[in-house]
Amino acid sequence: MRVNKLTIAALAVVAGLSLTACQNDDDAAATGQSDSPASSSSSSSSSSSSSSSSSGGSDSDGSAQGTAEDSAGESSGQEQSATGKCRTDELEVTAQDNTIDGDEDNTVAVTFTNGGGRDCSIAGFAGVDLKTNSGTVSAERTGEPAPATVLKDGKSVSFFISYPANDTGGSGVRVTGLVVTPPNETKSVTLDWPGAASLPVTDGSGTPVKVGPIGSAGQGD
């Protein structure tokens, strides 16, 4: 009887140990299943963060490039504005006799001095009309090249007016005034005529007065 009791007790101990081992295996399996989603979630989150960081870097570079381009465009616009065309109200207009002995024609030089407080651009031909006792005589362009000139504030540029001398011995056409219109402007300036008192009478086939392009009579200080 004692032997049987010991055998039964031993069997009970073995059964208890087996049951404990099974429970531990089940707990380990359950723990492994719960850890796997957490690991996957962490990896996904890390990947998303890396992608977001990369995307943010691209946006930052694009924004910096756009800002640089905008600044360059603004700078270019400011430069163009600083050298806008010269306006009549910004120019001091003067005229003086510039005839040189021996020249075929007489010459008057007209000078534009920039007093507008900014640099400006001037190009082409000024409008020139001579007031006479027989009406207005408009000058004809010479057809020479007329490149643009940036006229610095306080600087001057000149052009010439040429006309034939009155060697006919008669009174000719008496000149009473000079009207000058800067290139690309509609506002004119009226000056005293500094040249010879008269022009020879023509047959009306064309004007004897010629005007050269801006800069044709030199550029001064």
GROMACS .gro file of C-alpha atoms in nm:
model
  221
    1MET     CA    1   0.000   0.000   0.000
    2ARG     CA    2   0.282   0.234   0.080
    3VAL     CA    3   0.441   0.163  -0.255
    4ASN     CA    4   0.118   0.243  -0.435
    5LYS     CA    5   0.081   0.574  -0.251
    6LEU     CA    6   0.433   0.677  -0.345
    7THR     CA    7   0.369   0.585  -0.707
    8ILE     CA    8   0.047   0.788  -0.714
    9ALA     CA    9   0.222   1.086  -0.556
   10ALA     CA   10   0.502   1.070  -0.809
   11LEU     CA   11   0.257   1.061  -1.096
   12ALA     CA   12   0.078   1.363  -0.955
   13VAL     CA   13   0.404   1.561  -0.940
   14VAL     CA   14   0.493   1.473  -1.301
   15ALA     CA   15   0.144   1.574  -1.419
   16GLY     CA   16   0.173   1.907  -1.238
   17LEU     CA   17   0.509   1.982  -1.398
   18SER     CA   18   0.373   1.902  -1.746
   19LEU     CA   19   0.076   2.133  -1.693
   20THR     CA   20   0.304   2.419  -1.584
   21ALA     CA   21   0.526   2.372  -1.889
   22CYS     CA   22   0.226   2.389  -2.124
   23GLN     CA   23   0.102   2.710  -1.960
   24ASN     CA   24   0.447   2.873  -1.998
   25ASP     CA   25   0.459   2.777  -2.368
   26ASP     CA   26   0.112   2.927  -2.422
   27ASP     CA   27   0.213   3.250  -2.247
   28ALA     CA   28   0.527   3.279  -2.457
   29ALA     CA   29   0.332   3.229  -2.778
   30ALA     CA   30   0.079   3.491  -2.673
   31THR     CA   31   0.357   3.737  -2.592
   32GLY     CA   32   0.521   3.683  -2.931
   33GLN     CA   33   0.196   3.754  -3.113
   34SER     CA   34   0.139   4.080  -2.928
   35ASP     CA   35   0.501   4.197  -2.983
   36SER     CA   36   0.492   4.149  -3.363
   37PRO     CA   37   0.229   4.420  -3.448
   38ALA     CA   38   0.408   4.669  -3.222
   39SER     CA   39   0.734   4.608  -3.404
   40SER     CA   40   0.567   4.644  -3.743
   41SER     CA   41   0.394   4.965  -3.635
   42SER     CA   42   0.722   5.113  -3.513
   43SER     CA   43   0.893   5.032  -3.842
   44SER     CA   44   0.609   5.184  -4.043
   45SER     CA   45   0.613   5.499  -3.832
   46SER     CA   46   0.988   5.536  -3.879
   47SER     CA   47   0.956   5.497  -4.256
   48SER     CA   48   0.676   5.754  -4.271
   49SER     CA   49   0.881   6.000  -4.067
   50SER     CA   50   1.179   5.956  -4.300
   51SER     CA   51   0.959   6.013  -4.606
   52SER     CA   52   0.806   6.324  -4.450
   53SER     CA   53   1.151   6.461  -4.368
   54SER     CA   54   1.268   6.404  -4.724
   55SER     CA   55   0.959   6.576  -4.865
   56GLY     CA   56   1.010   6.872  -4.634
   57GLY     CA   57   1.367   6.912  -4.760
   58SER     CA   58   1.247   6.934  -5.121
   59ASP     CA   59   0.990   7.196  -5.035
   60SER     CA   60   1.252   7.401  -4.854
   61ASP     CA   61   1.488   7.394  -5.153
   62GLY     CA   62   1.207   7.485  -5.391
   63SER     CA   63   1.101   7.775  -5.171
   64ALA     CA   64   1.458   7.908  -5.153
   65GLN     CA   65   1.495   7.885  -5.530
   66GLY     CA   66   1.164   8.062  -5.587
   67THR     CA   67   1.265   8.341  -5.349
   68ALA     CA   68   1.596   8.388  -5.532
   69GLU     CA   69   1.418   8.408  -5.869
   70ASP     CA   70   1.167   8.659  -5.732
   71SER     CA   71   1.450   8.872  -5.594
   72ALA     CA   72   1.633   8.862  -5.928
   73GLY     CA   73   1.315   8.965  -6.112
   74GLU     CA   74   1.255   9.250  -5.867
   75SER     CA   75   1.615   9.367  -5.903
   76SER     CA   76   1.584   9.359  -6.281
   77GLY     CA   77   1.263   9.559  -6.261
   78GLN     CA   78   1.426   9.818  -6.039
   79GLU     CA   79   1.716   9.860  -6.284
   80GLN     CA   80   1.475   9.911  -6.575
   81SER     CA   81   1.279  10.163  -6.371
   82ALA     CA   82   1.602  10.350  -6.282
   83THR     CA   83   1.682  10.394  -6.651
   84GLY     CA   84   1.335  10.475  -6.781
   85LYS     CA   85   1.311  10.716  -7.073
   86CYS     CA   86   1.407  11.079  -7.023
   87ARG     CA   87   1.107  11.308  -6.983
   88THR     CA   88   1.086  11.663  -7.111
   89ASP     CA   89   1.033  11.797  -6.758
   90GLU     CA   90   1.356  11.629  -6.645
   91LEU     CA   91   1.570  11.784  -6.917
   92GLU     CA   92   1.724  12.128  -6.937
   93VAL     CA   93   1.733  12.217  -7.309
   94THR     CA   94   1.979  12.471  -7.446
   95ALA     CA   95   2.097  12.566  -7.796
   96GLN     CA   96   2.403  12.744  -7.930
   97ASP     CA   97   2.556  12.830  -8.266
   98ASN     CA   98   2.810  12.565  -8.359
   99THR     CA   99   2.905  12.675  -8.711
  100ILE     CA  100   3.268  12.626  -8.807
  101ASP     CA  101   3.429  12.837  -9.078
  102GLY     CA  102   3.466  12.641  -9.398
  103ASP     CA  103   3.170  12.411  -9.339
  104GLU     CA  104   2.926  12.379  -9.626
  105ASP     CA  105   2.626  12.425  -9.395
  106ASN     CA  106   2.566  12.620  -9.077
  107THR     CA  107   2.515  12.426  -8.755
  108VAL     CA  108   2.331  12.469  -8.425
  109ALA     CA  109   2.399  12.231  -8.136
  110VAL     CA  110   2.112  12.147  -7.900
  111THR     CA  111   2.201  12.004  -7.559
  112PHE     CA  112   1.991  11.800  -7.317
  113THR     CA  113   2.110  11.808  -6.954
  114ASN     CA  114   1.957  11.555  -6.717
  115GLY     CA  115   1.827  11.733  -6.407
  116GLY     CA  116   1.567  11.476  -6.304
  117GLY     CA  117   1.758  11.329  -6.010
  118ARG     CA  118   1.786  10.986  -6.175
  119ASP     CA  119   1.957  10.821  -6.469
  120CYS     CA  120   1.739  10.796  -6.779
  121SER     CA  121   1.754  10.655  -7.130
  122ILE     CA  122   1.737  10.865  -7.444
  123ALA     CA  123   1.762  10.752  -7.806
  124GLY     CA  124   1.664  10.844  -8.158
  125PHE     CA  125   1.589  11.185  -8.300
  126ALA     CA  126   1.442  11.490  -8.134
  127GLY     CA  127   1.165  11.677  -8.305
  128VAL     CA  128   1.290  12.011  -8.439
  129ASP     CA  129   1.078  12.294  -8.582
  130LEU     CA  130   1.197  12.639  -8.678
  131LYS     CA  131   0.951  12.923  -8.642
  132THR     CA  132   0.984  13.169  -8.929
  133ASN     CA  133   0.802  13.469  -9.068
  134SER     CA  134   0.668  13.237  -9.337
  135GLY     CA  135   0.543  12.963  -9.106
  136THR     CA  136   0.698  12.657  -8.942
  137VAL     CA  137   0.988  12.471  -9.102
  138SER     CA  138   1.031  12.113  -8.972
  139ALA     CA  139   1.374  11.953  -8.976
  140GLU     CA  140   1.431  11.627  -9.162
  141ARG     CA  141   1.622  11.339  -9.002
  142THR     CA  142   1.962  11.256  -9.144
  143GLY     CA  143   1.907  10.880  -9.122
  144GLU     CA  144   2.221  10.808  -8.920
  145PRO     CA  145   2.220  10.527  -8.658
  146ALA     CA  146   2.060  10.636  -8.332
  147PRO     CA  147   2.172  10.405  -8.047
  148ALA     CA  148   2.026  10.443  -7.698
  149THR     CA  149   2.222  10.646  -7.444
  150VAL     CA  150   2.193  10.620  -7.065
  151LEU     CA  151   2.207  10.982  -6.955
  152LYS     CA  152   2.340  10.996  -6.601
  153ASP     CA  153   2.189  11.244  -6.361
  154GLY     CA  154   2.359  11.580  -6.413
  155LYS     CA  155   2.520  11.478  -6.744
  156SER     CA  156   2.453  11.615  -7.093
  157VAL     CA  157   2.416  11.493  -7.448
  158SER     CA  158   2.386  11.696  -7.770
  159PHE     CA  159   2.269  11.671  -8.129
  160PHE     CA  160   2.311  11.898  -8.427
  161ILE     CA  161   2.080  12.095  -8.656
  162SER     CA  162   2.224  12.185  -8.994
  163TYR     CA  163   2.087  12.440  -9.241
  164PRO     CA  164   2.214  12.623  -9.549
  165ALA     CA  165   2.357  12.972  -9.520
  166ASN     CA  166   2.161  13.250  -9.687
  167ASP     CA  167   2.409  13.369  -9.948
  168THR     CA  168   2.148  13.488 -10.195
  169GLY     CA  169   2.182  13.853 -10.104
  170GLY     CA  170   1.812  13.876 -10.020
  171SER     CA  171   1.638  13.883  -9.686
  172GLY     CA  172   1.544  13.516  -9.714
  173VAL     CA  173   1.320  13.350  -9.457
  174ARG     CA  174   1.365  13.506  -9.115
  175VAL     CA  175   1.393  13.259  -8.822
  176THR     CA  176   1.211  13.371  -8.506
  177GLY     CA  177   1.237  13.070  -8.275
  178LEU     CA  178   1.332  12.704  -8.222
  179VAL     CA  179   1.093  12.434  -8.093
  180VAL     CA  180   1.254  12.111  -7.963
  181THR     CA  181   1.070  11.793  -7.859
  182PRO     CA  182   1.278  11.521  -7.687
  183PRO     CA  183   1.258  11.171  -7.841
  184ASN     CA  184   0.940  10.977  -7.761
  185GLU     CA  185   0.786  11.281  -7.592
  186THR     CA  186   0.499  11.511  -7.686
  187LYS     CA  187   0.588  11.807  -7.465
  188SER     CA  188   0.807  12.062  -7.643
  189VAL     CA  189   1.043  12.340  -7.535
  190THR     CA  190   1.065  12.671  -7.722
  191LEU     CA  191   1.405  12.841  -7.738
  192ASP     CA  192   1.556  13.149  -7.894
  193TRP     CA  193   1.720  13.070  -8.227
  194PRO     CA  194   2.099  13.108  -8.185
  195GLY     CA  195   2.197  13.060  -8.550
  196ALA     CA  196   2.197  13.282  -8.856
  197ALA     CA  197   1.906  13.521  -8.881
  198SER     CA  198   1.762  13.376  -9.199
  199LEU     CA  199   1.735  13.079  -9.432
  200PRO     CA  200   1.752  13.102  -9.809
  201VAL     CA  201   1.420  13.094  -9.987
  202THR     CA  202   1.350  12.750 -10.134
  203ASP     CA  203   1.126  12.634 -10.414
  204GLY     CA  204   0.916  12.436 -10.169
  205SER     CA  205   1.039  12.095 -10.288
  206GLY     CA  206   1.176  11.999  -9.943
  207THR     CA  207   1.309  12.128  -9.616
  208PRO     CA  208   1.668  12.259  -9.609
  209VAL     CA  209   1.695  12.192  -9.233
  210LYS     CA  210   1.842  11.859  -9.110
  211VAL     CA  211   1.859  11.707  -8.762
  212GLY     CA  212   2.111  11.446  -8.644
  213PRO     CA  213   2.048  11.170  -8.384
  214ILE     CA  214   2.101  11.212  -8.012
  215GLY     CA  215   2.476  11.214  -7.944
  216SER     CA  216   2.569  11.333  -8.294
  217ALA     CA  217   2.713  11.658  -8.156
  218GLY     CA  218   2.904  11.491  -7.873
  219GLN     CA  219   2.831  11.421  -7.507
  220GLY     CA  220   2.953  11.645  -7.230
  221ASP     CA  221   2.967  11.659  -6.854
   0.00000   0.00000   0.00000
